[in-house]
Amino acid sequence: MEFLARMEPDAISTLYREYSGYPTPISAFVTANDYMALLNGTSFTLIAEWSQSETFRGARLHYAQQWTLIQNYSKETDIDIQPPSPCSLLHGELLSSYSLSGDLKAVVRETSGQFAGQQFLEVWSNSSLKKIIHLTALNKHGRVYEDAQFGCLAWSTCESRLLYVAEGKRSIGESYTSAPSPSAGESTARPLGSPSEKDRSMYWEDWGEGLTSKSVPVLCVADVAKGTVTVLQGVPSHVSPGQALWANDGECVFFVGWWHEPFRLGLRFCSNRRSALFCLDLEGNCECLSGDTSSVSSPRLSPDGRYLVYLEGQVFGPHSQCLTMQQYDLEMRNISLLVGVVNRPKKDEFAGLYEALPPRCWASDSQRVVFSSARRNWRDLFVVDRITRRVTRISDPEKFGSWKLLTIQNNLMVVHCSHLNEAPRLAVAFLPLAGGEEEVSWDPLGESCLRGAIVNVLDIIPTPQEENPEYSGLDFGALLVTSNHLPSRTKVPLVVFIHGGPHSQFFAEWNVTTAVLVKLGFAVLMVNYRGSTGFGQDSILSLAGNIGSQDVKDVQRAVLTALADQTAEKLLTLDPDKVVVMGGSHGGFLACHLIGQYPDFYKACAVRNPVINAATLLGTSDIVDWRYSCVGLQYSYDQLPTPEALTTMLQKSPISYAPQIKSPVLLMLGGKDRRVSPHQGLELYRSLKSRGSPVRLLWFAEDAHSLARVDTQADCFLNVVLWFQQHLHLH
């Protein structure tokens, strides 16, 4: 029985609106209610913030929800969960942070209306607004940084000061102190030749994709009582500060400083930028605490104020890699290794550290750190004991799917759980005493929202011909998702879905694109080729110099494996004559390679901001170093392209296979993409047009690399489905 369903555009959009409307938790805060001494236990308040796409208005909504949790005295791990409060919409919040006691909440808000585009710092108590500081009017700095790379909003332990990062004054010779405002009728013009006039067209570097307005970050301290803001002095001039936090005594701050000399490279999704951990006191004295030849991120201070953990990696090479966790002892003033690089993990073991630490990750005993990380096709939850150096997994992928820690406070862990067939929800548990972590007991918040899908995990071994001789013996994974609502023995078309990066991965977690495609009757194969995170550092390193070959063969091997796994017990049959492929960025690079190298295999292709020609991309990407590293060449700041290097890049690019492409191609390009210039897609578009090959191009002028706007995502999905339906001849 063949798959014959074809839905009309309105029905597809309605289904996408439903599935994309499932909210995702993005942060959580827990406070103990000591004043509520209950007979049956201790009360905690959990406040979670969620993000939800709303396609009618093309908006991404943020709202808060509150729970009361009661820990039973009879057994520490038992939690009574009270019904949640109604959701409350959060308007214009760029950053927010609760004080340690939970009594105060700080908000950086951008307003509309009369003060459109202006920024305010608000401090709220449990009963009312306590303080408001008009940051824009103070003119001490530019816009506040709200991004995940630099941004922070940290309370001092005394709850009287707030630390944040903002754009510094850019004009040469201009001080951080605001100039007096001109009186009524007074001209604001400055004579030609003055510093502000002669430098108004000066080029200012920024930090690339997703950080285009970020150039010269500065550390700022707001005094809540006085209503004043001070820009901290003493940060070394060759670094850009971010990810700042207070020391326990409130007399100094810790921060990460990224080298911006000789010039800035793209920072988003790149954990390989030279940086170090610094300590700056309020008098302007600065000290580098870590080495200065590595990449550093995610500094987190223990509750007792003695230990500072942070992540460390290599500079250049893979843009995302297996990281180490280092511990700095502030009393002994020494650094020790807590978690090392994992080169070749065994199947069910800890596979290494690949993502940032949550803002609150320490257990109350200042002995253990809880974190999330990739493990093969999953994201799991782990705890490391800084005394024993033992890493223990405390999540159960068979129970909830993939896990992400949002916070741990008072040893109460709050995690975001989901699966490919289950929409996101929260779960909570108390971390047991040291040594008993494996006994953790999880309680979900809210009902499970299951969507009809079957998930099969594929472990794939390359053939001898596909082995990498330098890194032999590596395997990789894939996730095959099919519907459980179609009639038995139905033949279904297969969508091969390829992640970008290339050093990222598909987790077995909620994915709107996959969920809706499966609901429409497609099967979806999500491939974690060699080079994906979660499979060890050797897997990542194996891809350097082998893009366009090793990763292409891995995806094709995964497809052939899925098609061959058609046993009698299978309810559905994958149709080998109806296979299509889609992907973005490096996933688009691979998709275009596949339709060029296997021109009769794939019936259609849809790609978002694909890399088409690595040689022509060299001068337009914000991560020029990766353009060398990915093809196996060393990079240095003073590097000049050579004919040999450009030839290597061209030979490894999909454009070399453009004459063989037969599949109809849908291109989706962001006009403001800084990582992969939209001219990459245009290059393929023109090549295909010149040969009369079917091609369609969607141009999103205001979007960047991720095409992340809500209306853009909905538009792209609808067009992809219609493109596949058209060229698979579904009726």
XYZ file of C-alpha atoms in Angstrom:
731
model
C 0.000 0.000 0.000
C 1.537 3.307 -1.077
C 1.401 6.593 0.764
C -1.025 8.775 -1.213
C -2.023 11.588 1.158
C -1.584 15.159 0.010
C -2.757 17.973 2.261
C -3.723 21.409 1.051
C -1.586 24.418 2.070
C -4.110 25.705 4.635
C -4.259 22.307 6.346
C -0.453 22.071 6.428
C -0.190 25.556 7.946
C -2.835 24.729 10.549
C -0.974 21.589 11.567
C 2.331 23.462 11.745
C 0.692 26.188 13.845
C -0.536 23.567 16.316
C 2.789 21.781 16.706
C 4.990 24.885 16.732
C 2.727 26.317 19.433
C 3.972 23.888 22.074
C 5.967 26.049 24.531
C 9.579 25.413 25.506
C 10.955 26.130 29.013
C 13.977 28.417 28.850
C 14.821 29.202 32.487
C 13.813 28.419 36.064
C 14.352 29.785 39.554
C 13.690 28.082 42.903
C 13.392 29.641 46.339
C 12.741 27.951 49.681
C 9.778 29.346 51.596
C 11.247 29.208 55.100
C 8.324 31.192 56.461
C 5.980 28.364 55.418
C 6.833 25.673 57.935
C 4.304 23.081 56.971
C 3.395 20.044 59.016
C 4.106 17.673 56.165
C 7.193 19.266 54.610
C 9.167 22.269 53.368
C 7.665 24.477 50.693
C 9.508 25.711 47.587
C 8.417 28.153 44.915
C 9.425 27.335 41.338
C 9.141 30.032 38.682
C 9.704 28.888 35.104
C 9.885 31.071 32.014
C 8.709 29.694 28.677
C 8.947 30.629 25.007
C 6.080 29.980 22.609
C 5.742 30.646 18.878
C 2.540 32.330 17.777
C 2.271 32.133 13.987
C -0.851 34.299 13.550
C 1.132 37.425 14.475
C 4.567 35.997 13.716
C 5.549 36.544 17.346
C 7.614 34.646 19.887
C 5.905 35.018 23.255
C 7.601 34.765 26.651
C 5.640 34.024 29.778
C 6.127 32.909 33.379
C 4.455 30.143 35.355
C 4.718 29.382 39.077
C 4.457 26.164 41.100
C 4.508 25.375 44.799
C 6.449 22.204 45.587
C 6.433 20.522 48.994
C 9.268 18.259 50.063
C 7.991 15.609 52.457
C 9.820 15.242 55.763
C 9.273 11.485 55.708
C 11.358 10.962 52.581
C 13.584 13.605 51.030
C 12.945 12.586 47.422
C 9.121 12.730 47.667
C 7.688 15.934 46.206
C 4.077 17.040 46.399
C 3.309 19.252 43.400
C 0.561 21.852 43.760
C -1.372 23.057 40.682
C 0.474 25.843 38.834
C -0.597 29.457 38.752
C -2.020 30.960 35.547
C 0.622 32.012 33.028
C 1.648 35.677 32.938
C 2.966 37.269 29.755
C 6.358 38.990 29.976
C 6.516 42.206 27.945
C 9.773 43.615 26.623
C 12.092 41.766 29.013
C 15.591 41.494 27.555
C 17.154 40.070 30.720
C 15.863 39.128 34.146
C 17.440 37.799 37.318
C 16.248 36.889 40.804
C 18.329 37.807 43.832
C 19.766 34.990 45.934
C 16.962 35.266 48.516
C 14.314 35.357 45.797
C 12.879 38.560 47.287
C 13.894 40.781 44.360
C 13.725 40.462 40.608
C 15.798 42.650 38.267
C 14.603 43.244 34.711
C 16.264 44.999 31.788
C 13.324 46.129 29.694
C 13.079 47.750 26.303
C 9.999 49.883 25.957
C 7.627 50.879 23.184
C 5.383 53.892 22.758
C 6.734 57.238 23.999
C 10.084 55.711 25.003
C 10.357 53.291 22.059
C 13.760 51.606 21.858
C 14.937 52.934 25.226
C 16.173 50.646 27.984
C 15.315 50.633 31.681
C 16.594 48.621 34.637
C 13.739 47.715 36.980
C 13.866 46.122 40.421
C 10.703 44.417 41.638
C 9.824 43.105 45.100
C 7.066 40.637 45.939
C 4.608 43.516 46.166
C 5.630 46.293 43.781
C 8.187 48.047 41.597
C 10.939 49.244 43.975
C 13.355 51.008 41.618
C 13.662 52.044 38.003
C 16.827 53.332 36.322
C 16.590 54.901 32.871
C 19.757 53.423 31.373
C 19.420 55.159 28.021
C 19.036 58.594 29.646
C 22.078 58.069 31.896
C 24.188 57.676 28.730
C 26.924 55.761 30.517
C 27.037 53.106 27.823
C 25.231 51.808 24.741
C 22.705 49.000 24.568
C 22.709 46.243 27.165
C 23.899 42.841 25.916
C 21.125 40.242 26.158
C 22.847 37.455 24.195
C 24.109 34.136 25.546
C 27.740 34.777 24.575
C 28.473 37.970 26.553
C 25.289 38.834 28.397
C 24.621 38.548 32.134
C 22.563 40.152 34.894
C 24.053 39.195 38.245
C 23.051 40.242 41.766
C 25.691 40.831 44.412
C 25.258 38.706 47.557
C 24.226 41.822 49.505
C 21.448 42.342 46.921
C 22.283 46.019 46.499
C 24.172 45.979 43.171
C 23.671 44.491 39.719
C 26.382 43.527 37.244
C 25.733 43.479 33.501
C 27.439 43.924 30.116
C 26.684 46.684 27.632
C 28.129 48.250 24.510
C 30.803 50.810 25.327
C 31.084 54.270 23.850
C 32.478 53.966 20.348
C 33.523 57.502 19.426
C 37.228 58.064 19.738
C 38.014 60.346 22.623
C 34.483 60.142 24.017
C 34.329 59.397 27.726
C 31.825 57.112 29.454
C 30.471 60.090 31.370
C 27.436 61.538 29.685
C 27.914 64.965 28.173
C 25.601 67.740 29.338
C 22.456 68.054 27.280
C 22.148 71.222 25.163
C 19.675 73.815 26.375
C 16.566 74.641 24.399
C 17.445 76.232 21.072
C 21.137 75.415 21.408
C 22.668 73.838 18.336
C 23.882 70.265 18.651
C 26.059 70.511 15.544
C 29.801 70.047 15.985
C 32.465 71.657 13.831
C 33.835 69.590 10.956
C 37.058 67.969 12.062
C 35.922 67.290 15.616
C 36.443 63.658 16.790
C 32.791 62.694 16.400
C 32.544 64.263 12.930
C 35.688 62.850 11.363
C 35.081 59.347 12.738
C 31.394 59.018 11.930
C 32.091 56.720 8.945
C 34.733 54.685 10.710
C 34.328 50.905 10.441
C 33.770 49.082 13.724
C 34.317 45.359 13.891
C 31.672 43.224 15.551
C 31.445 39.612 16.718
C 29.681 38.269 13.648
C 26.526 36.255 13.103
C 23.912 36.903 15.777
C 26.148 39.552 17.392
C 26.207 42.198 14.686
C 25.583 45.085 17.096
C 28.191 43.892 19.592
C 31.660 45.382 19.263
C 33.109 46.913 22.442
C 31.504 45.349 25.531
C 32.051 46.917 28.960
C 31.236 45.727 32.486
C 28.661 47.856 34.287
C 27.497 48.000 37.909
C 24.158 49.495 38.904
C 23.737 50.646 42.504
C 20.086 49.922 43.231
C 19.717 52.279 46.196
C 21.489 55.237 44.572
C 20.118 54.674 41.091
C 23.578 55.112 39.576
C 25.558 53.154 36.991
C 29.338 52.782 36.907
C 31.399 51.376 34.050
C 34.190 49.294 35.582
C 37.711 50.267 34.612
C 40.753 48.023 34.412
C 39.647 45.424 31.850
C 42.695 44.734 29.647
C 42.418 46.657 26.395
C 43.048 43.583 24.223
C 40.028 41.603 25.471
C 36.255 41.952 25.350
C 34.565 41.039 28.664
C 31.418 38.985 29.203
C 29.741 36.221 31.250
C 30.523 38.175 34.433
C 29.605 37.267 38.013
C 30.295 38.581 41.519
C 32.684 37.121 44.045
C 30.934 36.302 47.322
C 32.427 39.296 49.120
C 31.149 41.691 46.471
C 34.573 43.350 46.205
C 35.506 41.906 42.822
C 33.999 40.289 39.744
C 35.004 37.355 37.576
C 34.585 37.465 33.818
C 35.615 35.826 30.567
C 37.719 37.998 28.279
C 37.908 37.212 24.561
C 40.946 38.397 22.579
C 39.870 40.818 19.853
C 43.311 41.456 18.438
C 44.333 41.493 15.655
C 40.635 41.329 14.673
C 37.349 39.768 15.771
C 36.055 36.456 14.481
C 32.477 35.176 14.744
C 31.761 33.965 18.268
C 28.279 32.447 18.167
C 28.380 28.618 18.155
C 32.177 28.792 18.324
C 33.780 27.480 21.528
C 37.275 27.752 20.030
C 37.982 31.470 20.441
C 41.009 32.524 22.474
C 39.825 33.685 25.878
C 40.707 33.533 29.558
C 39.204 33.850 33.029
C 39.880 37.173 34.780
C 39.298 38.697 38.211
C 38.700 42.462 38.423
C 38.361 44.363 41.677
C 36.328 47.551 41.957
C 39.501 49.646 42.096
C 40.449 48.584 38.565
C 43.063 45.929 39.351
C 42.744 42.974 36.979
C 44.335 39.513 37.128
C 44.231 36.613 34.680
C 43.329 33.453 36.629
C 43.545 30.863 33.850
C 46.024 30.208 31.078
C 45.850 32.576 28.126
C 46.317 30.129 25.238
C 42.970 28.316 25.474
C 39.269 29.003 25.091
C 37.272 29.584 28.297
C 33.544 29.897 29.046
C 30.784 29.363 31.649
C 32.459 30.396 34.937
C 30.303 29.276 37.888
C 31.014 30.012 41.575
C 30.290 27.456 44.307
C 27.789 28.395 47.049
C 30.585 28.691 49.647
C 32.460 31.093 47.356
C 35.668 29.070 47.285
C 35.590 27.180 43.986
C 35.120 28.465 40.468
C 34.481 25.929 37.713
C 34.658 26.783 34.027
C 34.874 25.097 30.634
C 38.069 25.097 28.597
C 38.881 24.049 25.042
C 41.380 24.461 22.243
C 41.784 27.557 20.095
C 40.943 27.204 16.381
C 40.343 23.798 14.827
C 36.780 22.463 15.255
C 34.435 25.325 16.116
C 32.672 23.094 18.648
C 34.564 20.348 20.446
C 34.775 18.190 23.534
C 35.588 20.536 26.427
C 37.216 20.078 29.801
C 35.840 21.321 33.123
C 38.457 23.086 35.212
C 38.294 24.028 38.893
C 39.967 27.141 40.308
C 40.493 27.093 44.101
C 40.284 30.731 45.194
C 41.987 30.004 48.543
C 44.826 27.841 47.244
C 44.977 29.801 43.966
C 45.474 26.714 41.836
C 43.694 25.031 38.925
C 42.812 21.353 38.705
C 41.038 19.217 36.119
C 37.540 18.003 37.031
C 36.356 16.538 33.729
C 38.709 15.689 30.895
C 38.309 15.254 27.157
C 36.686 11.958 26.183
C 38.225 10.678 22.966
C 36.373 7.391 22.423
C 33.428 6.802 24.745
C 31.816 3.422 25.045
C 28.196 3.220 23.987
C 26.492 3.721 27.349
C 29.178 5.819 29.054
C 29.703 9.556 29.534
C 30.807 10.910 26.146
C 32.275 14.285 27.136
C 31.227 17.894 27.707
C 29.844 19.793 24.712
C 27.614 22.624 25.953
C 27.531 25.597 28.305
C 26.846 25.169 32.008
C 23.524 26.566 33.315
C 23.815 29.702 35.490
C 23.170 27.671 38.664
C 24.754 24.223 38.503
C 26.321 23.669 41.974
C 24.848 21.405 44.639
C 24.397 23.008 48.067
C 27.399 21.112 49.435
C 29.810 22.951 47.073
C 31.158 19.501 46.231
C 29.191 18.563 43.122
C 28.340 20.166 39.778
C 25.313 19.113 37.715
C 25.286 19.617 33.949
C 23.759 18.447 30.665
C 25.709 17.103 27.727
C 25.386 15.097 24.536
C 25.745 11.319 24.655
C 25.416 9.781 21.214
C 21.866 10.543 20.035
C 20.716 11.804 23.438
C 21.213 14.748 25.746
C 21.685 13.432 29.275
C 22.097 14.818 32.788
C 25.293 14.220 34.762
C 26.835 15.117 38.116
C 30.571 15.344 38.793
C 32.045 15.146 42.291
C 34.975 17.542 42.560
C 36.627 15.366 45.257
C 36.391 11.953 43.587
C 36.272 13.316 39.985
C 33.565 10.721 39.313
C 30.948 11.541 36.654
C 27.534 9.903 37.167
C 24.565 9.915 34.819
C 21.349 10.816 36.658
C 18.876 10.914 33.751
C 16.880 8.081 32.280
C 16.436 8.455 28.485
C 13.947 5.590 28.450
C 11.663 7.594 30.772
C 11.658 11.096 29.365
C 13.913 11.281 26.280
C 16.513 14.051 26.284
C 17.241 16.218 29.328
C 18.511 19.746 29.861
C 19.250 21.227 33.291
C 17.684 24.644 33.831
C 18.739 25.155 37.460
C 19.638 23.478 40.727
C 18.934 25.398 43.948
C 18.612 24.017 47.453
C 19.517 20.709 45.764
C 16.239 20.841 43.851
C 16.940 20.177 40.173
C 14.639 21.530 37.456
C 15.068 20.013 34.016
C 13.537 20.427 30.577
C 12.580 17.027 29.120
C 11.219 16.069 25.726
C 11.352 13.367 23.079
C 10.834 13.203 19.341
C 7.294 12.033 20.067
C 6.688 14.078 23.226
C 6.424 17.859 23.548
C 8.611 19.675 26.135
C 7.742 19.685 29.822
C 9.486 20.141 33.170
C 10.601 17.532 35.682
C 11.968 18.036 39.200
C 13.958 15.981 41.677
C 16.139 16.460 44.739
C 19.793 15.561 44.320
C 20.606 12.816 46.864
C 23.643 13.006 49.141
C 27.080 12.458 47.592
C 27.505 8.859 46.534
C 23.777 8.207 46.184
C 23.176 10.105 42.951
C 21.982 7.037 41.074
C 18.949 6.873 43.384
C 17.485 10.150 42.144
C 13.689 10.063 41.673
C 12.099 12.334 39.048
C 8.624 13.878 39.116
C 7.147 15.482 35.985
C 5.308 18.801 36.105
C 2.250 18.675 33.921
C 0.744 16.008 31.734
C 2.635 14.281 28.955
C 1.716 15.497 25.461
C 2.493 12.513 23.251
C 2.355 12.797 19.485
C 1.913 9.689 17.384
C 5.416 8.651 16.359
C 7.735 5.683 16.633
C 11.430 6.386 17.210
C 14.108 3.890 16.188
C 17.744 4.549 17.126
C 20.257 3.325 14.535
C 23.889 2.606 15.400
C 25.832 2.564 12.147
C 29.313 1.241 11.376
C 31.050 2.495 8.214
C 32.083 -0.105 5.674
C 35.830 -0.836 5.328
C 35.908 1.382 2.230
C 34.378 4.261 4.229
C 36.743 4.007 7.210
C 39.000 6.914 8.121
C 42.493 5.347 8.376
C 43.629 7.969 10.887
C 40.552 7.465 13.086
C 39.476 3.919 12.334
C 36.824 2.108 14.333
C 34.445 5.044 14.768
C 30.709 4.585 14.425
C 27.869 7.083 14.257
C 24.124 7.260 14.805
C 20.782 8.186 13.327
C 17.174 8.554 14.482
C 14.390 7.171 12.315
C 10.970 8.624 13.142
C 7.786 7.179 11.637
C 4.063 7.522 12.233
C 2.091 5.042 14.315
C -1.229 6.110 12.803
C -0.885 4.890 9.215
C -2.378 1.579 8.075
C -0.107 -1.468 8.331
C 2.183 -2.153 5.346
C 1.933 1.457 4.131
C 4.833 2.576 1.919
C 5.957 6.014 3.065
C 8.328 8.575 1.546
C 11.559 9.231 3.459
C 12.880 12.701 4.332
C 16.612 12.644 5.073
C 17.185 15.482 7.571
C 20.821 16.610 8.049
C 22.018 18.891 10.856
C 24.412 21.782 10.333
C 27.524 22.673 12.239
C 29.001 20.286 11.275
C 29.998 19.872 14.944
C 26.504 19.792 16.422
C 23.905 17.033 16.514
C 20.313 15.891 16.480
C 19.116 14.901 19.950
C 16.208 12.552 20.562
C 14.200 15.583 21.664
C 11.204 17.539 20.436
C 11.725 18.822 16.893
C 8.797 20.656 15.328
C 9.892 20.044 11.739
C 10.246 16.305 12.288
C 7.008 16.023 14.277
C 4.866 17.715 11.618
C 6.489 15.837 8.725
C 5.721 12.565 10.488
C 2.146 13.684 11.155
C 1.814 14.382 7.422
C 2.850 10.794 6.705
C 6.558 11.118 5.941
C 9.263 9.111 7.651
C 12.190 11.252 8.829
C 15.797 10.078 9.168
C 17.940 12.424 11.314
C 21.622 11.588 10.825
C 24.465 12.200 13.294
C 27.385 11.588 10.945
C 30.995 11.269 12.117
C 32.000 14.739 13.318
C 28.780 15.230 15.292
C 29.095 16.039 18.988
C 28.302 13.369 21.558
C 30.477 10.659 20.040
C 33.861 11.725 21.454
C 36.661 14.046 20.373
C 38.104 11.556 17.875
C 34.852 11.618 15.932
C 35.000 15.419 15.773
C 38.637 15.473 14.690
C 38.047 12.811 12.048
C 36.060 15.208 9.881
C 38.806 17.831 9.416
C 40.018 17.569 5.827
C 37.271 15.087 4.963
C 34.210 17.270 4.489
C 32.362 16.496 1.295
C 33.428 12.863 1.421
C 33.350 11.218 4.882
C 30.208 13.055 6.030
C 28.481 12.544 2.665
C 29.201 8.815 2.737
C 27.973 8.595 6.332
C 24.611 10.121 5.450
C 24.210 7.858 2.443
C 25.193 4.834 4.533
C 22.558 5.791 7.116
C 19.901 6.057 4.388
C 20.805 2.672 2.934
C 20.782 1.153 6.418
C 17.304 2.526 7.121
C 15.972 1.330 3.757
C 17.462 -2.141 4.266
C 15.928 -2.534 7.723
C 12.563 -3.618 6.374
C 11.777 -6.721 8.409
C 8.395 -8.396 8.451
C 7.689 -6.914 11.872
C 7.855 -3.362 10.531
C 4.429 -1.726 10.384
C 5.553 0.717 7.690
C 7.789 0.305 4.646
C 10.107 3.070 3.494
C 9.671 3.723 -0.203
C 13.140 3.674 -1.846
C 11.737 5.500 -4.867
C 10.521 8.427 -2.795
C 13.556 9.715 -0.901
C 14.148 13.478 -0.456
C 16.787 15.400 1.479
C 16.883 18.634 3.484
C 19.333 20.529 5.697
C 20.712 23.914 6.668
C 24.210 25.429 6.664
C 26.587 22.438 6.653
C 23.473 20.274 6.430
C 22.655 22.136 3.227
C 26.247 21.605 2.079
C 25.765 17.849 2.552
C 22.325 17.801 0.945
C 23.703 19.473 -2.184
C 26.648 17.072 -2.209
C 24.268 14.109 -2.002
C 22.139 15.181 -4.960
C 25.341 15.786 -6.941
C 27.166 12.607 -5.980
C 24.028 10.407 -6.116
C 22.043 12.190 -8.852
C 19.442 9.468 -9.402
C 18.753 8.690 -5.750
C 17.059 11.777 -4.296
C 13.836 13.028 -5.848
C 13.950 16.542 -4.344
C 16.105 18.753 -2.127
C 15.383 21.696 0.209
C 18.244 23.656 1.786
C 18.601 26.660 4.086
C 21.617 28.972 3.692
C 23.840 26.186 2.339
C 27.603 26.292 1.896
C 28.025 25.814 -1.865
C 31.548 26.963 -2.654
C 34.028 27.085 0.223
C 36.518 28.990 -1.917
C 34.211 31.939 -2.632
C 32.898 31.853 0.940
C 36.383 32.484 2.304
C 36.226 36.263 2.097
C 32.627 36.721 3.246
C 32.179 34.496 6.311
C 32.554 35.705 9.900
C 34.432 32.478 10.754
C 37.179 32.528 8.151
C 39.322 30.250 10.353
C 36.825 27.410 9.951
C 37.032 27.702 6.173
C 40.651 26.568 6.461
C 40.242 24.079 9.304
C 37.352 22.177 7.736
C 39.429 21.298 4.676
C 42.384 20.235 6.817
C 44.502 23.390 6.576
C 46.053 25.317 9.458
C 44.851 28.866 10.093
C 46.575 31.987 11.354
C 45.363 35.578 11.469
C 47.847 36.715 8.819
C 46.846 33.893 6.453
C 46.543 34.747 2.785
C 44.756 32.394 0.388
C 46.962 30.403 -1.952
C 45.993 28.752 -5.246
C 46.476 25.365 -3.585
C 44.193 26.229 -0.660
C 41.465 27.636 -2.911
C 41.672 24.573 -5.154
C 41.250 22.282 -2.137
C 38.231 24.263 -0.962
C 36.651 24.184 -4.407
C 37.202 20.448 -4.844
C 35.450 19.717 -1.539
C 32.446 21.907 -2.371
C 29.037 20.918 -3.807
C 29.451 23.365 -6.690
C 31.918 20.895 -8.190
C 29.036 18.448 -8.621
C 26.485 20.962 -9.887
C 26.550 19.640 -13.485
C 25.376 16.220 -12.232
C 22.424 17.526 -10.188
C 19.033 16.303 -11.416
C 16.937 16.778 -8.268
C 14.671 19.836 -8.039
C 16.214 22.220 -5.483
C 14.438 24.633 -3.119
C 16.762 27.311 -1.705
C 15.880 29.396 1.382
C 18.286 32.270 1.986
C 18.641 34.938 4.674
C 19.632 38.329 3.316
C 21.484 39.238 6.530
C 23.390 35.974 6.966
C 26.908 36.743 8.233
C 28.037 33.125 8.557
C 27.195 31.791 5.110
C 26.669 34.592 2.623
C 23.386 34.315 0.701
C 25.509 34.621 -2.432
C 26.460 30.991 -1.797
C 22.904 29.905 -2.535
C 22.692 32.339 -5.438
C 25.795 30.711 -6.930
C 24.034 27.336 -7.046
C 20.795 28.958 -8.190
C 22.502 30.472 -11.235
C 24.358 27.268 -12.000
C 21.142 25.246 -11.989
C 19.202 27.880 -13.941
C 21.876 27.894 -16.630
C 21.336 24.155 -17.132
C 17.565 24.243 -17.023
C 17.408 22.318 -13.731
C 14.285 22.859 -11.567
C 15.115 25.364 -8.833
C 13.141 27.768 -6.638
C 14.612 30.446 -4.373
C 12.992 32.039 -1.325
C 14.680 35.254 -0.161
C 14.159 36.486 3.405
C 15.709 39.933 3.378
C 15.552 40.584 7.136
C 16.645 37.128 8.318
C 20.116 35.890 9.227
C 21.720 32.440 9.207
C 19.185 30.565 11.314
C 16.078 31.947 9.558
C 14.685 32.134 13.077
C 11.783 34.572 12.705
C 8.482 32.887 13.488
C 6.806 33.854 10.211
C 9.898 32.819 8.249
C 9.977 29.386 9.849
C 6.295 28.831 9.040
C 6.804 30.019 5.461
C 9.831 27.765 4.978
C 8.074 24.691 6.351
C 5.028 25.126 4.138
C 7.178 25.583 1.042
C 9.345 22.559 1.862
C 6.315 20.280 2.243
C 4.699 21.541 -0.955
C 8.026 21.139 -2.800
C 8.365 17.552 -1.649
C 4.736 16.740 -2.426
C 5.057 18.205 -5.911
C 8.199 16.329 -6.874
C 7.246 13.050 -5.214
C 3.978 13.228 -7.180
C 1.834 12.752 -4.092
C -1.874 13.051 -4.826
